[in-house]
Amino acid sequence: MALVDQSPYTPGAGHNPPVLAGRDGLLRDWHLVLNDIVSGGRVRAQDMILAGPRGVGKTVTVSAFADLAKEQGFEVVNLQAVSGHAGLVEALLQRARTRMAEEAGPWQRARKAFERVGGVNLSIAGIGAGISTRQSDAPAPGMDAGTLADALATLAAEVRKDAHSGGLLITVDELQVASGPDLALLAATLHRLNVDHPSAPVLFAGTGLPFTPDALRKAGVTHPDRLFVLEPIPLTLEPDDARYAVVEPARQAGIAWTPEAAAAVVEASNGYPAHLQLFAHAIWTSAPGPDQITLGDVEAALPQIADMLERRTLGPRWDRISDRQMEFLAALALHGGRASTAAIAKTLGRSQQELSWLREELIEEGDVYAPKRGQLAMAVPLFNRFVLSHYERTRPEAATELLSLQQMIANAGLDPSTAHAGPDMLRRSEQNETRQLQPPSGGSGRPRS
């Protein structure tokens, strides 16, 4: 922009957007949770898990939860499940050791309680950080849920001595990749807090992909919906919330989007939060200004955005998926990116049982999710169009013989003229593909196995 060079938008994983649009209800509820736990302790706690596809703002929402808790005097411990790192208990001990080295009062006063958890002297170096995604060996002495609950309750009580409205908040990001033992320990610890420390001001908030409740059940956590408040985060924002996410940051910087321009960004991105930030940032960067962004500015930027998405996000993911995953996604895309598992099986000419392993792979990798039982949906809205425009060009490279789109259409009994992957879509002009944010033709590919 001519007047304001610095974009107010924040594309990229985990970056806090300037406006957290569409999350007012969650933030309001969290204010109430903080109030209730300060006044009533664990008996009023609502441990929350935000579950949704990638790119919908789960992490930034939990970060907002943490900021609100800190403002109230809470000690906040933020953890993340990362492959190859140590376990949950070790992560907490590492945080304890670091905070004690900083001479943080509550942690120092709770030292003995944490030493009982690990059975070690916390002044000894070598305690790791992170949450294990590996199956761990037998736990070390003292590493049990009851002892950990005692330590957390002790720390919360010490925090309360310094801040009468404070407590302890633990957050864990990407819960779905934590190991089964870690998830079981986490759930057991929160349960022991409920039973043994009903007045302790200890809270938990986590994030995960939509199958996180299933991961908890596989880890042996019975009825996770009774232990946690499971908040589903939708794939896309409501139109007004999406427009607000685009318009408000610019307004605060003294720049206006015309209504047509803002509507075009929302339509092109499908209201998907990650792409809203990406599109708005790219358009801001290229628009001449000085004080307004127009529909012409949006249309001029779309070709570059389409190319960027293909090179940085959609293309690399497409190149990594297996042949059968590619075919499965094409079948889903034919139905507009959302379909029943029965419809996908019919489209591919296979049984649902034959496809169950593919379904699970794609869910765990985050490419699709189950919005409700028996349904599947594409986890990135624009990936649907990308799949349809690239499938036939990539299919000949596959090491496995794959169905053509025309054969899938015939299997499903779809009308080729109205099917989401009908011939018209495959023959779109380059200009129309750009307007719809379909990546340009000539996509990359590699031999698949």
Tab-separated table of C-alpha atoms in Angstrom:
chain	number	residue	atom	x	y	z
A	1	MET	CA	0.000	0.000	0.000
A	2	ALA	CA	1.171	3.522	-0.702
A	3	LEU	CA	0.270	4.915	2.724
A	4	VAL	CA	0.663	1.868	4.960
A	5	ASP	CA	3.338	-0.613	3.974
A	6	GLN	CA	2.974	-3.105	6.825
A	7	SER	CA	0.229	-5.662	6.213
A	8	PRO	CA	-2.025	-6.229	9.237
A	9	TYR	CA	-2.730	-9.815	8.182
A	10	THR	CA	-0.838	-12.820	9.541
A	11	PRO	CA	-0.779	-15.830	7.206
A	12	GLY	CA	0.935	-18.934	8.527
A	13	ALA	CA	0.336	-21.681	11.061
A	14	GLY	CA	-0.167	-20.518	14.633
A	15	HIS	CA	0.183	-16.793	13.907
A	16	ASN	CA	-2.298	-14.721	15.857
A	17	PRO	CA	-4.658	-12.912	13.481
A	18	PRO	CA	-5.283	-9.225	14.152
A	19	VAL	CA	-8.973	-9.994	14.657
A	20	LEU	CA	-10.151	-13.317	16.071
A	21	ALA	CA	-13.398	-13.355	14.127
A	22	GLY	CA	-16.160	-15.852	14.798
A	23	ARG	CA	-14.865	-16.880	18.215
A	24	ASP	CA	-16.817	-14.441	20.378
A	25	GLY	CA	-18.946	-17.196	21.871
A	26	LEU	CA	-15.930	-19.290	22.835
A	27	LEU	CA	-14.153	-16.327	24.429
A	28	ARG	CA	-17.301	-15.377	26.340
A	29	ASP	CA	-17.639	-18.922	27.642
A	30	TRP	CA	-13.971	-18.948	28.637
A	31	HIS	CA	-14.416	-15.757	30.656
A	32	LEU	CA	-17.182	-17.540	32.546
A	33	VAL	CA	-15.022	-20.640	33.072
A	34	LEU	CA	-12.215	-18.540	34.554
A	35	ASN	CA	-14.653	-16.804	36.862
A	36	ASP	CA	-16.239	-20.070	37.966
A	37	ILE	CA	-13.006	-21.912	38.703
A	38	VAL	CA	-11.630	-19.016	40.742
A	39	SER	CA	-14.770	-18.977	42.852
A	40	GLY	CA	-15.416	-22.723	43.012
A	41	GLY	CA	-12.271	-24.647	42.025
A	42	ARG	CA	-12.200	-27.917	40.072
A	43	VAL	CA	-15.828	-28.650	40.842
A	44	ARG	CA	-16.631	-25.808	38.422
A	45	ALA	CA	-13.895	-26.585	35.891
A	46	GLN	CA	-14.673	-27.118	32.224
A	47	ASP	CA	-11.560	-28.580	30.629
A	48	MET	CA	-11.886	-27.785	26.947
A	49	ILE	CA	-10.655	-29.403	23.736
A	50	LEU	CA	-11.038	-27.446	20.507
A	51	ALA	CA	-11.304	-29.985	17.688
A	52	GLY	CA	-11.274	-29.054	14.022
A	53	PRO	CA	-9.341	-29.271	10.751
A	54	ARG	CA	-6.017	-27.511	10.325
A	55	GLY	CA	-6.112	-23.820	9.538
A	56	VAL	CA	-9.336	-22.952	11.370
A	57	GLY	CA	-7.733	-21.090	14.288
A	58	LYS	CA	-7.649	-23.669	17.093
A	59	THR	CA	-4.166	-22.749	18.298
A	60	VAL	CA	-4.756	-19.008	18.209
A	61	THR	CA	-8.016	-19.450	20.124
A	62	VAL	CA	-6.276	-21.408	22.864
A	63	SER	CA	-3.560	-18.729	22.880
A	64	ALA	CA	-6.326	-16.197	23.490
A	65	PHE	CA	-7.556	-18.402	26.360
A	66	ALA	CA	-4.040	-18.340	27.811
A	67	ASP	CA	-3.781	-14.554	27.501
A	68	LEU	CA	-7.065	-14.084	29.333
A	69	ALA	CA	-5.908	-16.439	32.084
A	70	LYS	CA	-2.599	-14.601	32.461
A	71	GLU	CA	-4.436	-11.292	32.760
A	72	GLN	CA	-6.302	-12.797	35.697
A	73	GLY	CA	-3.108	-13.936	37.422
A	74	PHE	CA	-2.946	-17.550	36.239
A	75	GLU	CA	0.324	-19.391	35.707
A	76	VAL	CA	0.117	-20.854	32.192
A	77	VAL	CA	2.028	-23.921	30.976
A	78	ASN	CA	1.856	-24.296	27.180
A	79	LEU	CA	2.879	-27.684	25.768
A	80	GLN	CA	2.746	-29.238	22.327
A	81	ALA	CA	2.795	-32.808	21.096
A	82	VAL	CA	5.915	-33.155	18.953
A	83	SER	CA	7.301	-36.353	17.500
A	84	GLY	CA	10.494	-37.628	19.086
A	85	HIS	CA	10.377	-35.568	22.265
A	86	ALA	CA	9.980	-36.618	25.883
A	87	GLY	CA	6.676	-37.206	27.642
A	88	LEU	CA	4.102	-35.036	29.382
A	89	VAL	CA	5.557	-35.506	32.852
A	90	GLU	CA	9.053	-34.694	31.630
A	91	ALA	CA	7.727	-31.570	29.910
A	92	LEU	CA	6.160	-30.349	33.143
A	93	LEU	CA	9.338	-31.117	35.071
A	94	GLN	CA	11.381	-29.230	32.502
A	95	ARG	CA	9.088	-26.240	32.886
A	96	ALA	CA	9.388	-26.521	36.668
A	97	ARG	CA	13.170	-26.614	36.534
A	98	THR	CA	13.279	-23.608	34.174
A	99	ARG	CA	10.893	-21.573	36.299
A	100	MET	CA	12.796	-22.441	39.468
A	101	ALA	CA	16.013	-21.280	37.833
A	102	GLU	CA	14.237	-17.990	37.213
A	103	GLU	CA	13.410	-17.881	40.926
A	104	ALA	CA	9.701	-17.855	40.233
A	105	GLY	CA	8.060	-17.865	43.634
A	106	PRO	CA	5.148	-20.304	43.184
A	107	TRP	CA	7.327	-22.853	41.392
A	108	GLN	CA	10.019	-22.650	44.040
A	109	ARG	CA	7.466	-23.200	46.781
A	110	ALA	CA	5.988	-26.195	44.908
A	111	ARG	CA	9.398	-27.743	44.261
A	112	LYS	CA	9.103	-30.754	46.560
A	113	ALA	CA	5.748	-31.716	45.059
A	114	PHE	CA	7.245	-31.818	41.560
A	115	GLU	CA	10.293	-33.740	42.725
A	116	ARG	CA	7.933	-36.436	43.999
A	117	VAL	CA	6.407	-36.668	40.508
A	118	GLY	CA	9.649	-37.502	38.770
A	119	GLY	CA	11.494	-39.092	41.652
A	120	VAL	CA	14.447	-36.833	40.855
A	121	ASN	CA	16.117	-33.674	42.089
A	122	LEU	CA	15.010	-30.934	39.719
A	123	SER	CA	18.403	-29.260	39.920
A	124	ILE	CA	19.825	-32.152	37.848
A	125	ALA	CA	20.027	-31.342	34.135
A	126	GLY	CA	18.871	-33.591	31.383
A	127	ILE	CA	15.108	-33.476	31.714
A	128	GLY	CA	13.544	-33.172	28.252
A	129	ALA	CA	10.666	-31.134	26.952
A	130	GLY	CA	7.707	-31.889	24.724
A	131	ILE	CA	5.154	-34.670	24.591
A	132	SER	CA	6.067	-38.096	23.342
A	133	THR	CA	4.537	-39.552	20.231
A	134	ARG	CA	6.398	-42.795	20.897
A	135	GLN	CA	5.255	-45.654	23.063
A	136	SER	CA	7.251	-45.105	26.228
A	137	ASP	CA	8.791	-47.682	28.540
A	138	ALA	CA	7.425	-48.321	32.014
A	139	PRO	CA	6.966	-45.017	33.867
A	140	ALA	CA	9.593	-43.955	36.352
A	141	PRO	CA	8.800	-44.203	40.087
A	142	GLY	CA	6.393	-41.477	41.160
A	143	MET	CA	5.115	-40.819	37.645
A	144	ASP	CA	1.473	-41.551	38.310
A	145	ALA	CA	-1.674	-39.509	37.914
A	146	GLY	CA	-2.307	-39.028	41.622
A	147	THR	CA	1.179	-37.661	42.328
A	148	LEU	CA	1.032	-35.386	39.312
A	149	ALA	CA	-2.395	-34.112	40.372
A	150	ASP	CA	-0.984	-33.347	43.834
A	151	ALA	CA	1.855	-31.333	42.278
A	152	LEU	CA	-0.459	-29.339	40.020
A	153	ALA	CA	-2.838	-28.595	42.880
A	154	THR	CA	0.105	-27.499	45.044
A	155	LEU	CA	1.392	-25.176	42.352
A	156	ALA	CA	-2.059	-23.676	41.817
A	157	ALA	CA	-2.390	-23.025	45.526
A	158	GLU	CA	1.001	-21.286	45.559
A	159	VAL	CA	0.013	-19.130	42.582
A	160	ARG	CA	-3.142	-18.202	44.454
A	161	LYS	CA	-1.039	-16.829	47.323
A	162	ASP	CA	0.415	-14.231	44.958
A	163	ALA	CA	-2.731	-13.554	42.900
A	164	HIS	CA	-6.041	-14.094	44.651
A	165	SER	CA	-7.849	-14.549	41.326
A	166	GLY	CA	-5.136	-16.756	39.836
A	167	GLY	CA	-4.645	-20.462	39.317
A	168	LEU	CA	-2.971	-22.852	36.887
A	169	LEU	CA	-3.810	-23.388	33.217
A	170	ILE	CA	-2.207	-26.181	31.192
A	171	THR	CA	-2.599	-26.161	27.411
A	172	VAL	CA	-1.578	-28.882	24.954
A	173	ASP	CA	-1.538	-28.318	21.196
A	174	GLU	CA	-1.940	-31.120	18.617
A	175	LEU	CA	-3.310	-33.633	21.109
A	176	GLN	CA	-4.061	-36.141	18.362
A	177	VAL	CA	-0.358	-36.968	17.865
A	178	ALA	CA	0.416	-37.530	21.546
A	179	SER	CA	1.144	-41.129	22.492
A	180	GLY	CA	-1.546	-43.287	24.030
A	181	PRO	CA	0.202	-43.374	27.444
A	182	ASP	CA	0.443	-39.565	27.488
A	183	LEU	CA	-3.235	-39.140	26.670
A	184	ALA	CA	-4.208	-41.703	29.298
A	185	LEU	CA	-2.010	-39.991	31.901
A	186	LEU	CA	-3.437	-36.582	31.064
A	187	ALA	CA	-7.017	-37.795	31.418
A	188	ALA	CA	-6.255	-39.683	34.643
A	189	THR	CA	-4.532	-36.644	36.145
A	190	LEU	CA	-7.492	-34.374	35.420
A	191	HIS	CA	-9.795	-37.000	36.905
A	192	ARG	CA	-7.666	-37.243	40.086
A	193	LEU	CA	-7.796	-33.454	40.356
A	194	ASN	CA	-11.587	-33.667	40.258
A	195	VAL	CA	-11.673	-36.361	42.937
A	196	ASP	CA	-8.784	-35.442	45.240
A	197	HIS	CA	-8.534	-31.653	44.831
A	198	PRO	CA	-12.042	-30.321	44.188
A	199	SER	CA	-11.122	-26.795	45.293
A	200	ALA	CA	-7.910	-26.516	43.235
A	201	PRO	CA	-8.031	-23.754	40.586
A	202	VAL	CA	-6.509	-25.915	37.825
A	203	LEU	CA	-7.761	-25.777	34.226
A	204	PHE	CA	-6.900	-27.516	30.968
A	205	ALA	CA	-7.383	-26.495	27.328
A	206	GLY	CA	-6.168	-28.400	24.292
A	207	THR	CA	-6.433	-28.566	20.525
A	208	GLY	CA	-6.553	-31.417	18.048
A	209	LEU	CA	-7.828	-32.601	14.712
A	210	PRO	CA	-11.467	-33.740	14.555
A	211	PHE	CA	-10.574	-37.370	15.355
A	212	THR	CA	-8.990	-36.397	18.709
A	213	PRO	CA	-11.914	-37.851	20.724
A	214	ASP	CA	-11.316	-41.181	18.941
A	215	ALA	CA	-7.596	-40.948	19.791
A	216	LEU	CA	-8.539	-40.466	23.438
A	217	ARG	CA	-10.828	-43.488	23.366
A	218	LYS	CA	-8.106	-45.614	21.726
A	219	ALA	CA	-5.791	-44.550	24.548
A	220	GLY	CA	-8.247	-45.986	27.060
A	221	VAL	CA	-10.030	-42.779	28.049
A	222	THR	CA	-13.637	-43.797	28.579
A	223	HIS	CA	-16.293	-41.214	27.775
A	224	PRO	CA	-13.960	-38.286	26.941
A	225	ASP	CA	-17.084	-36.203	26.435
A	226	ARG	CA	-17.723	-36.446	30.183
A	227	LEU	CA	-14.215	-35.374	31.142
A	228	PHE	CA	-13.789	-32.648	28.510
A	229	VAL	CA	-15.952	-30.043	26.854
A	230	LEU	CA	-15.414	-30.983	23.204
A	231	GLU	CA	-15.855	-27.847	21.092
A	232	PRO	CA	-15.975	-28.491	17.328
A	233	ILE	CA	-14.429	-25.646	15.335
A	234	PRO	CA	-16.088	-25.338	11.909
A	235	LEU	CA	-14.061	-25.457	8.725
A	236	THR	CA	-15.270	-22.064	7.533
A	237	LEU	CA	-16.442	-18.842	9.117
A	238	GLU	CA	-19.916	-17.472	8.702
A	239	PRO	CA	-19.976	-14.890	5.866
A	240	ASP	CA	-20.276	-11.876	8.180
A	241	ASP	CA	-17.487	-13.149	10.431
A	242	ALA	CA	-15.281	-13.801	7.401
A	243	ARG	CA	-15.883	-10.295	6.047
A	244	TYR	CA	-15.114	-8.841	9.463
A	245	ALA	CA	-11.802	-10.763	9.575
A	246	VAL	CA	-10.855	-9.116	6.273
A	247	VAL	CA	-12.235	-5.606	6.753
A	248	GLU	CA	-11.569	-4.790	10.407
A	249	PRO	CA	-7.730	-5.063	10.480
A	250	ALA	CA	-7.538	-2.749	7.472
A	251	ARG	CA	-10.053	-0.327	8.965
A	252	GLN	CA	-7.912	-0.056	12.077
A	253	ALA	CA	-5.002	0.900	9.802
A	254	GLY	CA	-7.079	3.532	8.015
A	255	ILE	CA	-7.684	1.466	4.856
A	256	ALA	CA	-11.116	0.509	3.496
A	257	TRP	CA	-12.144	-2.543	1.471
A	258	THR	CA	-15.028	-1.918	-0.894
A	259	PRO	CA	-17.936	-4.261	-0.121
A	260	GLU	CA	-17.453	-5.994	-3.483
A	261	ALA	CA	-13.752	-6.575	-2.803
A	262	ALA	CA	-14.341	-8.018	0.658
A	263	ALA	CA	-17.121	-10.273	-0.647
A	264	ALA	CA	-14.851	-11.524	-3.432
A	265	VAL	CA	-12.123	-12.528	-0.958
A	266	VAL	CA	-14.623	-14.387	1.208
A	267	GLU	CA	-16.056	-16.202	-1.810
A	268	ALA	CA	-12.656	-17.094	-3.273
A	269	SER	CA	-11.344	-18.436	0.052
A	270	ASN	CA	-14.630	-20.129	1.020
A	271	GLY	CA	-14.319	-18.358	4.374
A	272	TYR	CA	-11.535	-20.763	5.408
A	273	PRO	CA	-9.611	-18.820	8.102
A	274	ALA	CA	-6.091	-19.759	6.982
A	275	HIS	CA	-6.806	-18.747	3.395
A	276	LEU	CA	-8.589	-15.558	4.424
A	277	GLN	CA	-5.377	-14.355	6.040
A	278	LEU	CA	-3.270	-15.498	3.096
A	279	PHE	CA	-5.498	-13.894	0.461
A	280	ALA	CA	-5.977	-10.630	2.343
A	281	HIS	CA	-2.225	-10.329	2.936
A	282	ALA	CA	-1.376	-10.947	-0.728
A	283	ILE	CA	-4.004	-8.481	-1.960
A	284	TRP	CA	-2.890	-5.835	0.554
A	285	THR	CA	0.715	-6.247	-0.588
A	286	SER	CA	-0.094	-5.824	-4.284
A	287	ALA	CA	-2.860	-3.187	-4.144
A	288	PRO	CA	-1.702	0.327	-5.174
A	289	GLY	CA	-3.801	2.172	-2.580
A	290	PRO	CA	-3.560	4.728	-1.248
A	291	ASP	CA	-6.565	4.282	1.032
A	292	GLN	CA	-8.890	1.687	-0.535
A	293	ILE	CA	-8.837	-1.890	-1.814
A	294	THR	CA	-11.164	-2.519	-4.744
A	295	LEU	CA	-12.601	-5.484	-6.589
A	296	GLY	CA	-10.084	-4.777	-9.342
A	297	ASP	CA	-7.255	-5.138	-6.815
A	298	VAL	CA	-8.635	-8.527	-5.765
A	299	GLU	CA	-8.994	-9.785	-9.339
A	300	ALA	CA	-5.495	-8.604	-10.230
A	301	ALA	CA	-3.993	-10.533	-7.295
A	302	LEU	CA	-5.836	-13.835	-7.807
A	303	PRO	CA	-3.436	-15.325	-10.388
A	304	GLN	CA	-0.474	-14.805	-8.061
A	305	ILE	CA	-2.429	-16.249	-5.128
A	306	ALA	CA	-3.402	-19.323	-7.141
A	307	ASP	CA	0.217	-19.866	-8.160
A	308	MET	CA	1.426	-19.394	-4.581
A	309	LEU	CA	-1.103	-21.886	-3.224
A	310	GLU	CA	-0.111	-24.453	-5.821
A	311	ARG	CA	3.627	-24.090	-5.222
A	312	ARG	CA	3.640	-23.803	-1.436
A	313	THR	CA	0.673	-25.760	-0.139
A	314	LEU	CA	-1.579	-27.745	-2.436
A	315	GLY	CA	1.036	-28.959	-4.913
A	316	PRO	CA	3.525	-30.314	-2.338
A	317	ARG	CA	0.736	-32.150	-0.524
A	318	TRP	CA	-0.571	-33.612	-3.799
A	319	ASP	CA	2.907	-34.868	-4.660
A	320	ARG	CA	3.208	-36.686	-1.314
A	321	ILE	CA	-0.058	-38.615	-1.279
A	322	SER	CA	-0.221	-42.203	-2.475
A	323	ASP	CA	-1.969	-43.371	-5.631
A	324	ARG	CA	-4.971	-44.778	-3.791
A	325	GLN	CA	-5.280	-41.682	-1.618
A	326	MET	CA	-5.294	-39.571	-4.779
A	327	GLU	CA	-8.092	-41.693	-6.247
A	328	PHE	CA	-10.089	-41.561	-3.017
A	329	LEU	CA	-9.805	-37.764	-2.857
A	330	ALA	CA	-10.887	-37.488	-6.490
A	331	ALA	CA	-14.020	-39.491	-5.699
A	332	LEU	CA	-14.768	-37.221	-2.744
A	333	ALA	CA	-14.144	-34.130	-4.862
A	334	LEU	CA	-16.650	-35.363	-7.459
A	335	HIS	CA	-19.325	-34.974	-4.800
A	336	GLY	CA	-18.330	-31.401	-4.025
A	337	GLY	CA	-15.867	-32.231	-1.245
A	338	ARG	CA	-18.421	-33.774	1.108
A	339	ALA	CA	-20.106	-37.166	0.795
A	340	SER	CA	-21.155	-40.271	2.658
A	341	THR	CA	-18.706	-43.141	2.846
A	342	ALA	CA	-21.299	-45.218	0.974
A	343	ALA	CA	-21.331	-42.707	-1.897
A	344	ILE	CA	-17.543	-42.721	-2.115
A	345	ALA	CA	-17.481	-46.521	-2.162
A	346	LYS	CA	-20.056	-46.590	-4.957
A	347	THR	CA	-18.085	-44.003	-6.918
A	348	LEU	CA	-14.940	-46.140	-6.661
A	349	GLY	CA	-16.751	-49.439	-7.263
A	350	ARG	CA	-15.523	-50.882	-3.980
A	351	SER	CA	-16.982	-51.818	-0.612
A	352	GLN	CA	-16.802	-49.521	2.385
A	353	GLN	CA	-14.750	-52.169	4.191
A	354	GLU	CA	-12.160	-52.177	1.400
A	355	LEU	CA	-11.770	-48.427	1.733
A	356	SER	CA	-11.709	-48.181	5.534
A	357	TRP	CA	-7.902	-48.146	5.754
A	358	LEU	CA	-7.687	-45.330	3.199
A	359	ARG	CA	-10.305	-43.362	5.087
A	360	GLU	CA	-8.347	-43.723	8.340
A	361	GLU	CA	-5.058	-42.737	6.679
A	362	LEU	CA	-6.512	-39.578	5.191
A	363	ILE	CA	-8.246	-38.633	8.443
A	364	GLU	CA	-5.084	-39.088	10.496
A	365	GLU	CA	-3.042	-37.119	7.975
A	366	GLY	CA	-5.580	-34.292	8.139
A	367	ASP	CA	-6.646	-34.328	4.483
A	368	VAL	CA	-10.264	-35.207	5.282
A	369	TYR	CA	-12.418	-35.215	8.392
A	370	ALA	CA	-15.730	-36.677	9.476
A	371	PRO	CA	-18.227	-33.836	10.116
A	372	LYS	CA	-20.664	-36.490	11.335
A	373	ARG	CA	-20.928	-40.248	11.432
A	374	GLY	CA	-20.819	-41.816	7.984
A	375	GLN	CA	-19.752	-38.579	6.294
A	376	LEU	CA	-16.410	-37.316	5.002
A	377	ALA	CA	-15.381	-33.822	3.954
A	378	MET	CA	-12.294	-32.240	2.429
A	379	ALA	CA	-10.281	-30.517	5.160
A	380	VAL	CA	-9.042	-27.684	2.908
A	381	PRO	CA	-11.851	-26.272	0.755
A	382	LEU	CA	-9.704	-25.246	-2.220
A	383	PHE	CA	-8.047	-28.667	-2.335
A	384	ASN	CA	-11.296	-29.917	-3.852
A	385	ARG	CA	-10.845	-27.838	-7.005
A	386	PHE	CA	-7.136	-28.565	-7.088
A	387	VAL	CA	-7.759	-32.332	-7.055
A	388	LEU	CA	-10.266	-32.111	-9.891
A	389	SER	CA	-8.006	-29.996	-12.085
A	390	HIS	CA	-4.927	-32.184	-11.500
A	391	TYR	CA	-6.217	-35.743	-11.213
A	392	GLU	CA	-6.405	-36.669	-14.910
A	393	ARG	CA	-3.013	-35.088	-15.599
A	394	THR	CA	-1.411	-37.012	-12.731
A	395	ARG	CA	-3.250	-40.332	-13.085
A	396	PRO	CA	-1.041	-41.683	-15.932
A	397	GLU	CA	2.012	-41.327	-13.662
A	398	ALA	CA	0.570	-43.656	-11.032
A	399	ALA	CA	2.185	-47.026	-10.468
A	400	THR	CA	-1.307	-48.435	-9.877
A	401	GLU	CA	-4.136	-48.375	-12.402
A	402	LEU	CA	-6.628	-45.787	-11.211
A	403	LEU	CA	-10.186	-45.047	-12.268
A	404	SER	CA	-10.763	-42.110	-14.557
A	405	LEU	CA	-13.082	-39.321	-13.477
A	406	GLN	CA	-15.489	-40.342	-16.232
A	407	GLN	CA	-15.630	-43.892	-14.860
A	408	MET	CA	-16.234	-42.577	-11.346
A	409	ILE	CA	-19.062	-40.395	-12.633
A	410	ALA	CA	-20.613	-43.428	-14.319
A	411	ASN	CA	-20.235	-45.582	-11.180
A	412	ALA	CA	-21.891	-42.928	-9.035
A	413	GLY	CA	-24.688	-42.322	-11.517
A	414	LEU	CA	-23.894	-38.619	-11.632
A	415	ASP	CA	-24.984	-36.359	-14.464
A	416	PRO	CA	-21.738	-35.415	-16.255
A	417	SER	CA	-23.101	-31.968	-17.026
A	418	THR	CA	-23.776	-31.192	-13.378
A	419	ALA	CA	-21.215	-33.351	-11.546
A	420	HIS	CA	-18.615	-31.394	-9.635
A	421	ALA	CA	-15.917	-32.997	-11.770
A	422	GLY	CA	-17.782	-33.005	-15.038
A	423	PRO	CA	-16.084	-32.236	-18.331
A	424	ASP	CA	-16.887	-28.520	-18.047
A	425	MET	CA	-14.681	-28.194	-14.990
A	426	LEU	CA	-11.806	-29.978	-16.664
A	427	ARG	CA	-12.048	-27.742	-19.732
A	428	ARG	CA	-12.252	-24.389	-17.935
A	429	SER	CA	-10.280	-21.610	-19.564
A	430	GLU	CA	-7.183	-20.398	-17.740
A	431	GLN	CA	-8.893	-17.115	-16.929
A	432	ASN	CA	-11.876	-18.827	-15.364
A	433	GLU	CA	-9.644	-21.200	-13.417
A	434	THR	CA	-7.870	-18.173	-12.000
A	435	ARG	CA	-11.122	-16.532	-10.990
A	436	GLN	CA	-12.149	-19.717	-9.199
A	437	LEU	CA	-8.653	-20.094	-7.757
A	438	GLN	CA	-8.056	-23.352	-9.553
A	439	PRO	CA	-4.288	-23.665	-9.957
A	440	PRO	CA	-3.064	-23.207	-13.547
A	441	SER	CA	-2.603	-26.210	-15.764
A	442	GLY	CA	0.659	-28.083	-16.038
A	443	GLY	CA	0.904	-29.226	-12.434
A	444	SER	CA	3.921	-31.098	-11.230
A	445	GLY	CA	3.941	-34.785	-10.565
A	446	ARG	CA	6.204	-37.699	-9.819
A	447	PRO	CA	6.026	-41.463	-10.172
A	448	ARG	CA	3.952	-42.820	-7.315
A	449	SER	CA	4.168	-46.034	-5.404
